Amino acid sequence: MLKRKLLIAHGQPFFRTWLRTLVEGSGTGWSVVGEAGSSEQAWEQIRQTRPHLILCDLATPGLDGAELARRLQELRVKPLLVVMTEDKELAEAEAAWKHGIFDMIAKPCSQERILRLLRRAYVHSLVKERRQAAQEPEPAGIAEPGPAAERQARWREYLQSGRFALWKREAASLAEQLAFLPPAEAKLEALRLVTGAHASLKRQLGPSAPEFDYEACLEQVLALFTAQEAAEWAGGALARMAKGLGNRPSHADRGIIRRTLAYLQKHYMEACSASDMAERFHMSQAYFSKLFKRETGETFSGCLTRLRMEQAERLLTGTDLLISEVAAGVGYDDPNYFASVFRDTHGVTPTEFRKQNKELQEAASPSRKYHSIP
């Protein structure tokens, strides 16, 4: 079980000793990393140990519960705070509660009550930490490169390039390797592996990513006993996430193609390539081209050419612009190349197309003939 750090703040040394013994023998996942008998000692221990949970008695000398709770909220990593209080200290406890304490324990408190609270706080602490990590990514340049970061970068590249089989194969292999770790480490790595896999899928698939309940996963992992169980749990969770991956376009993929088409409608006359669009959406050119063809039924270059030729038709039939001006207006710097592309798509040159269209218009609207009255 992953150990979490607990700080005890209490004015009575014998009670701190009793509580330390209770915590360390409880199997609730907490490890006492510091004790404080006064407010000054408490803050010094908080700075030194960075605990995940603080269990404090409001009768501790110099300790103001509301002030402690408020100052803890200013820390970047906020520990949980549990206060122990008597009836006469209730007003101070209520003031602390307004600043977001985790729980209160009325004195005298039973051993079972403390153990139940520690079990609940353990799960809450892990969930809270995970949520903070998801909402507050490490600033650039601070996070140290490591296997997990390298794995995320590799998975992101697999998913962006459409190499889903590689993603599935590596995830399954990493799950199998967990069986060779010590049980406690295997459980922790299983949780990290599965949450990391979901994060990579979420970035690529958006709303269509598989559902994920971190709290439920955490409870499942805590109930495991052996490394083999951890490996099997991770393998199953990853297999469920990967089910259908690559067999159908995601909402995110469809959104990318919709945005691409909207962009082309406005910028078809500008220089634009599949590689430019792939870079815009942080994809490989190969995967973007495959995705575009799958969603639209035509290649990117074919779609761009069609849009340009449709606009060229409108300019040739609705204006008196020179052929060179029409070419420039639809994105071709070389009028000869424009004429060649137009002939390939229409079977005639731009000049012939304009002439034929003019003749059709004249035939459809014959001039009136006036006859003299006899």
Tab-separated table of C-alpha atoms in Angstrom:
chain	number	residue	atom	x	y	z
A	1	MET	CA	0.000	0.000	0.000
A	2	LEU	CA	1.276	3.466	-0.895
A	3	LYS	CA	2.155	5.272	2.331
A	4	ARG	CA	0.806	8.772	3.008
A	5	LYS	CA	2.361	11.221	5.476
A	6	LEU	CA	0.577	12.269	8.681
A	7	LEU	CA	1.503	14.977	11.180
A	8	ILE	CA	0.227	14.935	14.770
A	9	ALA	CA	-0.210	18.229	16.623
A	10	HIS	CA	-1.179	17.740	20.266
A	11	GLY	CA	-0.038	19.325	23.505
A	12	GLN	CA	0.200	16.042	25.447
A	13	PRO	CA	3.268	13.846	24.675
A	14	PHE	CA	1.612	10.650	25.965
A	15	PHE	CA	-1.348	11.156	23.603
A	16	ARG	CA	0.971	11.746	20.644
A	17	THR	CA	2.743	8.483	21.480
A	18	TRP	CA	-0.562	6.599	21.764
A	19	LEU	CA	-1.788	8.034	18.477
A	20	ARG	CA	1.478	7.254	16.665
A	21	THR	CA	1.293	3.638	17.863
A	22	LEU	CA	-2.323	3.379	16.749
A	23	VAL	CA	-1.620	4.815	13.295
A	24	GLU	CA	1.477	2.782	12.546
A	25	GLY	CA	-0.192	-0.479	13.541
A	26	SER	CA	-3.532	0.199	11.841
A	27	GLY	CA	-2.695	-0.716	8.254
A	28	THR	CA	-4.657	2.310	7.027
A	29	GLY	CA	-1.835	3.552	4.786
A	30	TRP	CA	-0.637	6.411	7.002
A	31	SER	CA	2.855	6.943	8.338
A	32	VAL	CA	3.536	9.475	11.113
A	33	VAL	CA	6.303	11.774	9.836
A	34	GLY	CA	6.230	14.352	12.590
A	35	GLU	CA	4.858	15.445	15.963
A	36	ALA	CA	4.265	18.945	17.320
A	37	GLY	CA	3.432	20.123	20.810
A	38	SER	CA	2.818	23.767	19.923
A	39	SER	CA	1.788	26.039	17.081
A	40	GLU	CA	5.396	26.983	16.273
A	41	GLN	CA	6.476	23.342	16.176
A	42	ALA	CA	3.484	22.492	13.988
A	43	TRP	CA	4.442	25.025	11.309
A	44	GLU	CA	8.059	23.949	11.404
A	45	GLN	CA	7.014	20.295	10.942
A	46	ILE	CA	4.656	21.238	8.087
A	47	ARG	CA	7.500	22.981	6.252
A	48	GLN	CA	9.887	20.090	6.812
A	49	THR	CA	7.650	17.065	6.196
A	50	ARG	CA	4.967	18.319	3.767
A	51	PRO	CA	2.294	16.002	5.230
A	52	HIS	CA	-0.796	14.816	3.377
A	53	LEU	CA	-2.884	14.883	6.585
A	54	ILE	CA	-2.661	16.889	9.809
A	55	LEU	CA	-4.421	15.596	12.901
A	56	CYS	CA	-4.450	18.374	15.486
A	57	ASP	CA	-6.011	19.103	18.866
A	58	LEU	CA	-7.443	22.600	19.213
A	59	ALA	CA	-6.084	22.630	22.772
A	60	THR	CA	-2.516	22.574	21.436
A	61	PRO	CA	-0.655	25.611	22.877
A	62	GLY	CA	-0.787	28.640	20.607
A	63	LEU	CA	-2.836	26.829	17.955
A	64	ASP	CA	-5.682	28.757	16.354
A	65	GLY	CA	-7.754	26.280	14.343
A	66	ALA	CA	-9.259	28.839	11.966
A	67	GLU	CA	-5.875	30.453	11.285
A	68	LEU	CA	-4.250	27.050	10.698
A	69	ALA	CA	-6.997	26.035	8.253
A	70	ARG	CA	-6.739	29.349	6.415
A	71	ARG	CA	-2.965	29.232	6.075
A	72	LEU	CA	-3.065	25.653	4.835
A	73	GLN	CA	-5.359	26.729	1.997
A	74	GLU	CA	-2.626	29.081	0.781
A	75	LEU	CA	-0.173	26.218	0.231
A	76	ARG	CA	0.279	24.924	-3.295
A	77	VAL	CA	-0.183	21.340	-2.076
A	78	LYS	CA	-2.927	21.521	0.532
A	79	PRO	CA	-2.898	18.825	3.235
A	80	LEU	CA	-6.129	17.543	4.736
A	81	LEU	CA	-6.867	18.889	8.203
A	82	VAL	CA	-8.713	16.999	10.959
A	83	VAL	CA	-9.318	18.801	14.264
A	84	MET	CA	-10.052	17.253	17.649
A	85	THR	CA	-12.299	19.405	19.806
A	86	GLU	CA	-14.284	19.565	23.030
A	87	ASP	CA	-17.641	21.284	23.443
A	88	LYS	CA	-16.038	24.439	24.823
A	89	GLU	CA	-13.898	24.682	21.676
A	90	LEU	CA	-16.809	24.223	19.289
A	91	ALA	CA	-16.920	27.871	18.202
A	92	GLU	CA	-13.262	27.760	17.191
A	93	ALA	CA	-13.835	24.463	15.386
A	94	GLU	CA	-16.746	25.937	13.438
A	95	ALA	CA	-14.570	28.890	12.434
A	96	ALA	CA	-11.950	26.458	11.155
A	97	TRP	CA	-14.632	24.521	9.286
A	98	LYS	CA	-15.385	27.585	7.168
A	99	HIS	CA	-11.870	27.368	5.776
A	100	GLY	CA	-12.314	23.821	4.465
A	101	ILE	CA	-11.172	21.352	7.127
A	102	PHE	CA	-11.676	17.699	6.249
A	103	ASP	CA	-13.386	16.565	9.470
A	104	MET	CA	-13.805	17.105	13.214
A	105	ILE	CA	-13.558	14.556	16.022
A	106	ALA	CA	-15.299	15.200	19.314
A	107	LYS	CA	-13.247	14.365	22.417
A	108	PRO	CA	-13.033	11.925	23.979
A	109	CYS	CA	-12.722	9.973	20.729
A	110	SER	CA	-12.736	6.217	20.325
A	111	GLN	CA	-10.036	4.219	18.622
A	112	GLU	CA	-12.527	2.862	16.067
A	113	ARG	CA	-13.679	6.396	15.209
A	114	ILE	CA	-10.102	7.459	14.492
A	115	LEU	CA	-9.425	4.375	12.338
A	116	ARG	CA	-12.581	4.913	10.264
A	117	LEU	CA	-11.556	8.511	9.674
A	118	LEU	CA	-8.011	7.508	8.675
A	119	ARG	CA	-9.308	4.993	6.114
A	120	ARG	CA	-11.624	7.567	4.586
A	121	ALA	CA	-8.945	10.258	4.600
A	122	TYR	CA	-6.492	7.909	2.856
A	123	VAL	CA	-8.741	7.414	-0.172
A	124	HIS	CA	-9.750	11.077	-0.209
A	125	SER	CA	-6.102	12.170	-0.130
A	126	LEU	CA	-5.150	10.061	-3.141
A	127	VAL	CA	-8.186	11.188	-5.132
A	128	LYS	CA	-7.550	14.838	-4.240
A	129	GLU	CA	-3.927	14.576	-5.305
A	130	ARG	CA	-4.866	13.008	-8.624
A	131	ARG	CA	-7.416	15.711	-9.360
A	132	GLN	CA	-4.938	18.453	-8.523
A	133	ALA	CA	-2.387	16.873	-10.853
A	134	ALA	CA	-4.944	16.771	-13.668
A	135	GLN	CA	-5.975	20.396	-13.151
A	136	GLU	CA	-2.526	21.857	-12.442
A	137	PRO	CA	0.114	20.465	-14.834
A	138	GLU	CA	3.719	21.078	-13.929
A	139	PRO	CA	5.078	24.321	-15.395
A	140	ALA	CA	7.387	23.879	-18.381
A	141	GLY	CA	10.952	23.179	-17.407
A	142	ILE	CA	10.174	21.996	-13.863
A	143	ALA	CA	9.020	18.422	-14.346
A	144	GLU	CA	11.941	16.038	-14.556
A	145	PRO	CA	11.996	13.719	-17.579
A	146	GLY	CA	11.328	10.132	-16.598
A	147	PRO	CA	9.848	6.857	-17.833
A	148	ALA	CA	6.258	8.023	-17.296
A	149	ALA	CA	6.798	11.278	-19.225
A	150	GLU	CA	8.615	9.452	-22.007
A	151	ARG	CA	5.813	6.904	-22.186
A	152	GLN	CA	3.185	9.647	-22.458
A	153	ALA	CA	5.108	11.314	-25.289
A	154	ARG	CA	5.456	7.999	-27.095
A	155	TRP	CA	1.756	7.153	-26.661
A	156	ARG	CA	0.744	10.606	-27.872
A	157	GLU	CA	2.774	10.068	-31.040
A	158	TYR	CA	1.229	6.594	-31.564
A	159	LEU	CA	-2.313	7.920	-31.246
A	160	GLN	CA	-1.739	11.029	-33.348
A	161	SER	CA	-0.228	8.969	-36.164
A	162	GLY	CA	-2.988	6.370	-36.029
A	163	ARG	CA	-0.687	3.528	-34.939
A	164	PHE	CA	-3.232	2.171	-32.486
A	165	ALA	CA	-1.856	-1.366	-32.582
A	166	LEU	CA	1.453	-0.136	-31.130
A	167	TRP	CA	-0.400	1.651	-28.331
A	168	LYS	CA	-2.369	-1.484	-27.455
A	169	ARG	CA	0.690	-3.737	-27.638
A	170	GLU	CA	2.852	-1.557	-25.393
A	171	ALA	CA	0.073	-1.028	-22.840
A	172	ALA	CA	-0.552	-4.782	-22.605
A	173	SER	CA	3.182	-5.499	-22.259
A	174	LEU	CA	3.593	-2.963	-19.439
A	175	ALA	CA	0.640	-4.499	-17.588
A	176	GLU	CA	2.196	-7.965	-17.807
A	177	GLN	CA	5.489	-6.686	-16.370
A	178	LEU	CA	3.750	-5.579	-13.170
A	179	ALA	CA	3.597	-9.207	-12.033
A	180	PHE	CA	7.358	-9.144	-11.379
A	181	LEU	CA	7.289	-6.172	-8.981
A	182	PRO	CA	6.787	-6.226	-5.195
A	183	PRO	CA	3.027	-6.190	-4.448
A	184	ALA	CA	2.900	-2.640	-3.064
A	185	GLU	CA	4.886	-1.233	-5.992
A	186	ALA	CA	2.877	-3.267	-8.504
A	187	LYS	CA	-0.396	-1.820	-7.194
A	188	LEU	CA	0.901	1.730	-7.388
A	189	GLU	CA	2.327	1.253	-10.893
A	190	ALA	CA	-0.921	-0.385	-12.029
A	191	LEU	CA	-2.855	2.696	-10.975
A	192	ARG	CA	-0.342	5.005	-12.639
A	193	LEU	CA	-0.361	2.967	-15.846
A	194	VAL	CA	-4.139	2.916	-16.182
A	195	THR	CA	-4.630	6.596	-15.316
A	196	GLY	CA	-1.835	7.557	-17.714
A	197	ALA	CA	-3.426	5.492	-20.480
A	198	HIS	CA	-6.767	7.188	-19.961
A	199	ALA	CA	-5.113	10.623	-20.016
A	200	SER	CA	-3.502	9.887	-23.382
A	201	LEU	CA	-6.802	8.665	-24.826
A	202	LYS	CA	-8.639	11.687	-23.432
A	203	ARG	CA	-6.270	14.064	-25.193
A	204	GLN	CA	-6.687	12.286	-28.520
A	205	LEU	CA	-10.355	11.247	-28.443
A	206	GLY	CA	-11.909	14.083	-26.466
A	207	PRO	CA	-15.523	13.431	-25.387
A	208	SER	CA	-15.528	9.998	-27.035
A	209	ALA	CA	-12.767	8.714	-24.745
A	210	PRO	CA	-13.874	5.783	-22.548
A	211	GLU	CA	-15.461	6.575	-19.209
A	212	PHE	CA	-13.078	6.538	-16.257
A	213	ASP	CA	-13.822	6.617	-12.530
A	214	TYR	CA	-10.594	7.232	-10.616
A	215	GLU	CA	-12.130	6.706	-7.182
A	216	ALA	CA	-13.574	3.345	-8.221
A	217	CYS	CA	-10.209	2.284	-9.671
A	218	LEU	CA	-8.446	3.325	-6.502
A	219	GLU	CA	-10.759	1.231	-4.351
A	220	GLN	CA	-10.247	-1.751	-6.649
A	221	VAL	CA	-6.464	-1.418	-6.471
A	222	LEU	CA	-6.462	-1.131	-2.678
A	223	ALA	CA	-8.400	-4.412	-2.512
A	224	LEU	CA	-5.700	-6.302	-4.443
A	225	PHE	CA	-3.168	-8.481	-2.626
A	226	THR	CA	-0.563	-9.773	-5.078
A	227	ALA	CA	1.469	-8.368	-7.944
A	228	GLN	CA	-0.181	-10.873	-10.274
A	229	GLU	CA	-3.590	-9.512	-9.325
A	230	ALA	CA	-2.349	-5.983	-10.023
A	231	ALA	CA	-1.075	-7.055	-13.449
A	232	GLU	CA	-4.368	-8.740	-14.317
A	233	TRP	CA	-6.389	-5.750	-13.118
A	234	ALA	CA	-4.319	-3.300	-15.182
A	235	GLY	CA	-4.459	-5.562	-18.242
A	236	GLY	CA	-8.237	-5.796	-18.031
A	237	ALA	CA	-8.686	-2.055	-17.545
A	238	LEU	CA	-6.417	-1.275	-20.507
A	239	ALA	CA	-8.173	-3.819	-22.733
A	240	ARG	CA	-11.525	-2.199	-21.995
A	241	MET	CA	-10.112	1.223	-22.819
A	242	ALA	CA	-8.620	0.008	-26.098
A	243	LYS	CA	-11.785	-1.760	-27.247
A	244	GLY	CA	-12.757	-0.420	-30.652
A	245	LEU	CA	-9.799	1.975	-30.763
A	246	GLY	CA	-9.102	2.846	-34.389
A	247	ASN	CA	-12.221	1.139	-35.736
A	248	ARG	CA	-14.298	4.308	-35.859
A	249	PRO	CA	-13.514	8.025	-35.990
A	250	SER	CA	-13.754	9.881	-32.731
A	251	HIS	CA	-15.735	13.044	-32.122
A	252	ALA	CA	-12.416	14.850	-31.894
A	253	ASP	CA	-11.370	13.509	-35.313
A	254	ARG	CA	-14.661	14.560	-36.890
A	255	GLY	CA	-14.261	17.989	-35.337
A	256	ILE	CA	-10.806	18.324	-36.868
A	257	ILE	CA	-12.139	17.555	-40.339
A	258	ARG	CA	-15.049	19.972	-39.921
A	259	ARG	CA	-12.620	22.697	-38.896
A	260	THR	CA	-10.372	21.844	-41.850
A	261	LEU	CA	-13.236	22.152	-44.338
A	262	ALA	CA	-14.356	25.442	-42.793
A	263	TYR	CA	-10.788	26.730	-43.053
A	264	LEU	CA	-10.513	25.727	-46.709
A	265	GLN	CA	-13.786	27.480	-47.556
A	266	LYS	CA	-12.248	30.763	-46.377
A	267	HIS	CA	-8.597	30.263	-47.371
A	268	TYR	CA	-8.668	28.148	-50.553
A	269	MET	CA	-6.952	30.999	-52.432
A	270	GLU	CA	-3.920	30.825	-50.099
A	271	ALA	CA	-1.007	28.405	-50.040
A	272	CYS	CA	-2.207	25.383	-48.098
A	273	SER	CA	-1.078	21.765	-47.848
A	274	ALA	CA	-1.920	18.609	-45.938
A	275	SER	CA	1.320	18.945	-43.989
A	276	ASP	CA	0.339	22.490	-42.919
A	277	MET	CA	-3.047	21.296	-41.655
A	278	ALA	CA	-1.546	18.256	-39.936
A	279	GLU	CA	0.885	20.510	-38.083
A	280	ARG	CA	-1.987	22.824	-37.123
A	281	PHE	CA	-3.749	19.908	-35.395
A	282	HIS	CA	-0.548	18.274	-34.027
A	283	MET	CA	-0.876	15.152	-36.176
A	284	SER	CA	1.390	13.346	-38.567
A	285	GLN	CA	0.704	14.124	-42.220
A	286	ALA	CA	0.062	10.449	-42.954
A	287	TYR	CA	-2.617	10.132	-40.285
A	288	PHE	CA	-4.245	13.447	-41.190
A	289	SER	CA	-4.438	12.464	-44.866
A	290	LYS	CA	-5.912	9.067	-43.997
A	291	LEU	CA	-8.442	10.675	-41.641
A	292	PHE	CA	-9.444	13.308	-44.224
A	293	LYS	CA	-10.024	10.675	-46.904
A	294	ARG	CA	-12.024	8.509	-44.515
A	295	GLU	CA	-14.295	11.364	-43.445
A	296	THR	CA	-14.794	13.163	-46.787
A	297	GLY	CA	-14.274	10.493	-49.439
A	298	GLU	CA	-11.654	12.568	-51.243
A	299	THR	CA	-8.019	13.460	-50.744
A	300	PHE	CA	-7.008	16.764	-49.218
A	301	SER	CA	-5.425	17.988	-52.450
A	302	GLY	CA	-8.468	16.815	-54.400
A	303	CYS	CA	-10.795	18.734	-52.092
A	304	LEU	CA	-8.697	21.895	-52.328
A	305	THR	CA	-8.575	21.657	-56.122
A	306	ARG	CA	-12.349	21.137	-56.319
A	307	LEU	CA	-13.014	24.230	-54.193
A	308	ARG	CA	-10.642	26.300	-56.322
A	309	MET	CA	-12.185	25.095	-59.580
A	310	GLU	CA	-15.719	25.797	-58.353
A	311	GLN	CA	-14.738	29.357	-57.556
A	312	ALA	CA	-12.927	29.652	-60.881
A	313	GLU	CA	-16.170	28.691	-62.657
A	314	ARG	CA	-18.017	31.479	-60.860
A	315	LEU	CA	-15.360	34.034	-61.756
A	316	LEU	CA	-15.200	32.957	-65.400
A	317	THR	CA	-18.963	33.121	-65.871
A	318	GLY	CA	-19.808	36.064	-63.644
A	319	THR	CA	-16.944	38.488	-64.266
A	320	ASP	CA	-14.782	39.851	-67.064
A	321	LEU	CA	-11.537	39.232	-65.191
A	322	LEU	CA	-8.503	38.170	-67.206
A	323	ILE	CA	-7.542	34.494	-66.994
A	324	SER	CA	-4.401	35.461	-65.058
A	325	GLU	CA	-6.554	37.399	-62.591
A	326	VAL	CA	-8.909	34.447	-62.143
A	327	ALA	CA	-5.913	32.181	-61.559
A	328	ALA	CA	-4.526	34.491	-58.863
A	329	GLY	CA	-7.976	34.799	-57.296
A	330	VAL	CA	-8.225	31.074	-56.679
A	331	GLY	CA	-4.684	30.462	-55.463
A	332	TYR	CA	-2.545	29.867	-58.574
A	333	ASP	CA	0.464	32.095	-59.193
A	334	ASP	CA	1.102	30.511	-62.601
A	335	PRO	CA	-1.765	31.094	-65.085
A	336	ASN	CA	-0.474	28.292	-67.329
A	337	TYR	CA	-0.574	25.798	-64.475
A	338	PHE	CA	-4.076	27.013	-63.551
A	339	ALA	CA	-5.182	26.511	-67.162
A	340	SER	CA	-3.731	22.999	-67.152
A	341	VAL	CA	-5.522	22.040	-63.914
A	342	PHE	CA	-8.768	23.569	-65.185
A	343	ARG	CA	-8.529	21.619	-68.470
A	344	ASP	CA	-7.900	18.381	-66.555
A	345	THR	CA	-11.035	18.858	-64.454
A	346	HIS	CA	-13.372	20.379	-67.074
A	347	GLY	CA	-12.049	19.013	-70.363
A	348	VAL	CA	-11.656	22.509	-71.812
A	349	THR	CA	-9.425	25.513	-71.179
A	350	PRO	CA	-10.678	28.453	-69.067
A	351	THR	CA	-11.055	30.553	-72.244
A	352	GLU	CA	-13.087	27.853	-73.982
A	353	PHE	CA	-15.215	27.365	-70.838
A	354	ARG	CA	-16.029	31.076	-70.702
A	355	LYS	CA	-16.867	31.138	-74.418
A	356	GLN	CA	-19.112	28.073	-74.192
A	357	ASN	CA	-20.921	29.445	-71.146
A	358	LYS	CA	-21.500	32.777	-72.926
A	359	GLU	CA	-22.953	31.010	-75.953
A	360	LEU	CA	-25.281	28.987	-73.716
A	361	GLN	CA	-26.480	32.145	-71.989
A	362	GLU	CA	-27.152	33.848	-75.301
A	363	ALA	CA	-29.028	30.810	-76.588
A	364	ALA	CA	-31.175	30.697	-73.467
A	365	SER	CA	-31.999	34.414	-73.739
A	366	PRO	CA	-32.515	35.234	-77.462
A	367	SER	CA	-32.747	38.919	-78.371
A	368	ARG	CA	-36.266	40.258	-79.140
A	369	LYS	CA	-37.222	40.906	-82.743
A	370	TYR	CA	-39.498	43.882	-83.492
A	371	HIS	CA	-41.818	43.880	-86.576
A	372	SER	CA	-43.281	46.970	-88.212
A	373	ILE	CA	-47.018	47.430	-88.079
A	374	PRO	CA	-48.547	47.041	-91.494
